Amino acid sequence: MSDLEKRAGLAKVDLDAWTREVVQWHFDPETGCPFWLNFRAKLDWDPAAEVTCFDDLARFGEFQDEWLRGGPVRRWVPKGYADKPIYVFETGGTTGVPKYRIAVDDFRTDYSLFSKGLDDEHFPKGSDWLMLGPSGPRRLRLSIEHLAQVRGGMCYCIDLDPRWVVKITKKGRMRELEEYKRHVVDQALVILRAHENVKCLFTTPKLLEALCEQVSLKQAGITGVFCGGTQMTPQFHRFAREELLEGAAFAPTYGNTLMGLACHKPFDPVDNYSITYHAPQPRAVLQIVDPDDSSQVVPYGECGRVKLTALTKEFFVPNFPERDEATRTPPCEAYPWDGVRDVRPFSRLQSQVVEGVY
Amino acid sequence: MSAERQLPILRRGEPYTSVELEPLCDHRTGAVLAQVSQANSGLVSRDLCHQADCWAALQAISFEDAVACCERAADIFMQDELPLGDENQGPEEFVAMQSATTAMPVAMCRRNMTKIEFMLREMKSVLRGLSADDRLCGESFRADGGQDPAYVPRGHSLGVVLPNNSPGVHALWIPAFALRVPLYLRPGTMEPWTPYRISAALRKAGYPAAAINIYPSGHAAGNTLLAKAARGMVFGDAKTTQTWAEQGTVEIHGPGMSKVLLDVEAAGDVDRYMDVITRSIAFNGGRSCVNASSVWTPSGGRELADALARSVATTRPTSLDDPAAALCGFPNATIAEAIHAAIESGLQVPGAEDITARYREGDRLTRVDGTTFLQPTIIWCEDSDHPLANREFLFPYASVIEVPADAMPDRVGNTLVATAITTDPVLIDRFYQSPEIVRLNVGPIPTCEIDWTQPHEGNLFYHLLQRRVFQYEAMPA
């Protein structure tokens, strides 16, 4: 058995133990949240007693994302944290009634753990950050701010409303979209020009491109870029490394409000710019499953739908089918558990009538 | 020819191979004919940041030289082996590949080449026609004295999102080469062949490579191209073009909704015009925006629909290699199936009948020699509000409707080409005054008969240039 196989085996043992602990917490009447305690009342089995390993979570079936929509949001607050200050975060950038998740310290924990993986040369301790991403009722802004703080810096933020972006995109108002992007980037330029200790940047792929059309990252003093929020294709990855970053380190991530953030397997030219992400296990687990049967994990190298399980004492979400698809990859040295490669929006072919001759 | 030719992105004429490749396949066999590099939006946007440099470099050649390059490129386009990716491609292979990926018959592909050839060879007359300025090509493009017209660019780039339907439409953006405006092209996913070949011919003719940028890509990069280019041109369905219609910088080439309009006299003598109407519907496989998708007559509509159905039903699907092939197939069978289903769904609404069903052999949706076809379809509609009355599809399809002749000008709606078969001066004048008709043919002229020296849907010359008053007087000694 190779060293990696041994470490993968140990990671599985840790995951199973953590799964038991988290499930027992959420289904204990003293500590669990109203949602899961009510859920338990309708079951003919006892999760606290019968979930002995991660695989047992399959018994919950698929988590319905509608359960997160609307209120009362306090049904998600574990009794064990009832006296703690509660954050409520919204997910997604779409319109309509948002989905919510509550948090106490999860976002701080997630980003403190992420910080340990950042290299100090390119993301220097004590330097300040620019958060060029969605603001408002999302956890990302607070998370990046915490990341900056935990590394001894401050975080400058801009205003960005992704729901407005979605709205004008759906209406096809492309020039307006460009104007809004420019408005957001202009805010960033002001910060970069006024504060020379800003060396680290969080942004989305689109805003990274837009920013680099207006300023040289090198001349602006940016040495590290943490990128996430939307899909990153291999071609974007190559383009960023070759034409945008000018030597700055690049930390692509995949994440959302439910999961926290999955880190990338360290860059290796043999990957041909494919990005492989590994979930912050055991706090979250990503699986690639058969789109027609989410209980079936696909073999390594095959594509399927991304399924997320969030496993913290603040928030328990088993078997959540994400709106993404990806390729399943084996454990790697840095992360001895499964990874997901080439994440992209989940798509099922839908026929559409072509009107007109073009 | 290798099994998998590489089609790179062209950035200022330089090949760039993307990490992401899309296979371009023979629709019949699935054989991969080329791997096409895909551009990401950011790359397109970043290149367009340098459009002014590109434009400035292009001004190093004169207008006359640019026109001469186009004229030289005509023969090269038609005859030469030209670089395509990492190999060369001759004209016969060009039409074979084009047919294989678009399901257009080889003979039709060859005929479409001649439209490109004409545009290149006749560039001077084309520009005279578009500009309506006889002096344009006689002396100097940029007037330098007196009160001669002077033209200034309305921007430093033309971004074009290109279609797949018919290679002849590429003739529409070619004048940009002569006008020395750098081109940023997003080719159709199934028909990248023509823009690459035009570009290669121009390069061989001496045109500066730096002015040619080609970005095979998805819709997002296409949108970026239109948003960032100074001037744009988009070919697309109603939804796609609507997005850009209000932007002001993009010339729209959407559904044509072209029509043949008969007056009372013509309706009474319809046999004389059957060839004109049939040709309007079915020429070029019904794939053009200038194909008629509707025929309006004041009377005898059912009889006209019946006669037309008998006429178009003789156009049968056949092998794409058949020199007499007159019907295009669908490289993506699901699109044909969806169109077929939409028509069948429309027929469920009372007031419409597929008259061709009586005459055609087999079903509308059929498969021949590995290609999926939709056979020509004539729908009789009892009124112009029927869901099938004002539709345009990518095959010979037309509705026939009875409309009083004097109501036609008010009800014609957006119409790229209207062929009005009438001698009534009042009716002609009303059609002439209609702002909804882009091209007006009066008399038995097929809707598809195009004079390329006339403006089409918009006028590229004035889309790219504007006339400026220029006055000059020598400084006193």
XYZ file of N, CA and C in Angstrom, chain A residues 92-97 138 160-178 180, chain B residues 243:
84
model
N -26.561 32.108 -3.894
C -26.955 32.296 -5.288
C -27.054 33.741 -5.699
N -27.126 33.929 -7.010
C -27.224 35.279 -7.546
C -28.508 35.476 -8.304
N -29.445 34.534 -8.150
C -30.670 34.613 -8.934
C -31.723 35.439 -8.210
N -32.822 35.683 -8.907
C -33.902 36.463 -8.313
C -34.895 35.524 -7.625
N -35.893 36.086 -6.967
C -36.878 35.281 -6.250
C -36.511 35.179 -4.785
N -37.283 34.362 -4.065
C -37.001 34.190 -2.634
C -35.659 33.487 -2.492
N -24.149 38.094 1.270
C -23.409 36.851 1.074
C -22.296 36.738 2.104
N -20.823 45.191 -5.107
C -21.166 44.475 -6.336
C -22.433 43.668 -6.072
N -23.455 43.933 -6.842
C -24.730 43.228 -6.684
C -24.887 42.221 -7.821
N -24.605 40.948 -7.581
C -24.682 39.959 -8.669
C -26.096 39.756 -9.187
N -27.090 40.062 -8.364
C -28.467 39.873 -8.853
C -28.802 40.891 -9.944
N -28.222 42.078 -9.826
C -28.421 43.065 -10.879
C -27.740 42.583 -12.162
N -26.570 41.982 -11.993
C -25.851 41.449 -13.153
C -26.702 40.375 -13.844
N -27.286 39.480 -13.060
C -28.128 38.421 -13.626
C -29.330 39.036 -14.350
N -29.909 40.045 -13.716
C -31.122 40.647 -14.287
C -30.832 41.303 -15.640
N -29.766 42.087 -15.704
C -29.516 42.777 -16.981
C -28.957 41.815 -18.027
N -28.303 40.752 -17.567
C -27.836 39.746 -18.524
C -29.022 39.032 -19.147
N -30.000 38.664 -18.316
C -31.187 37.975 -18.839
C -31.957 38.856 -19.808
N -31.913 40.147 -19.573
C -32.618 41.061 -20.465
C -31.798 41.402 -21.702
N -30.575 40.871 -21.745
C -29.743 41.100 -22.917
C -29.188 42.502 -23.006
N -29.105 43.195 -21.877
C -28.603 44.578 -21.903
C -27.082 44.537 -21.762
N -26.429 44.141 -22.858
C -25.006 43.848 -22.787
C -24.138 45.084 -22.562
N -24.528 46.185 -23.177
C -23.744 47.412 -22.956
C -23.843 47.847 -21.493
N -25.033 47.718 -20.942
C -25.224 48.094 -19.544
C -24.392 47.188 -18.643
N -24.324 45.933 -19.049
C -23.506 44.975 -18.305
C -22.044 45.420 -18.299
N -21.586 45.845 -19.465
C -20.206 46.326 -19.562
C -20.010 47.567 -18.700
N -21.664 48.376 -16.002
C -21.661 48.020 -14.582
C -20.318 47.402 -14.190
N -31.429 41.127 -28.615
C -30.484 41.566 -27.581
C -29.679 42.770 -28.045
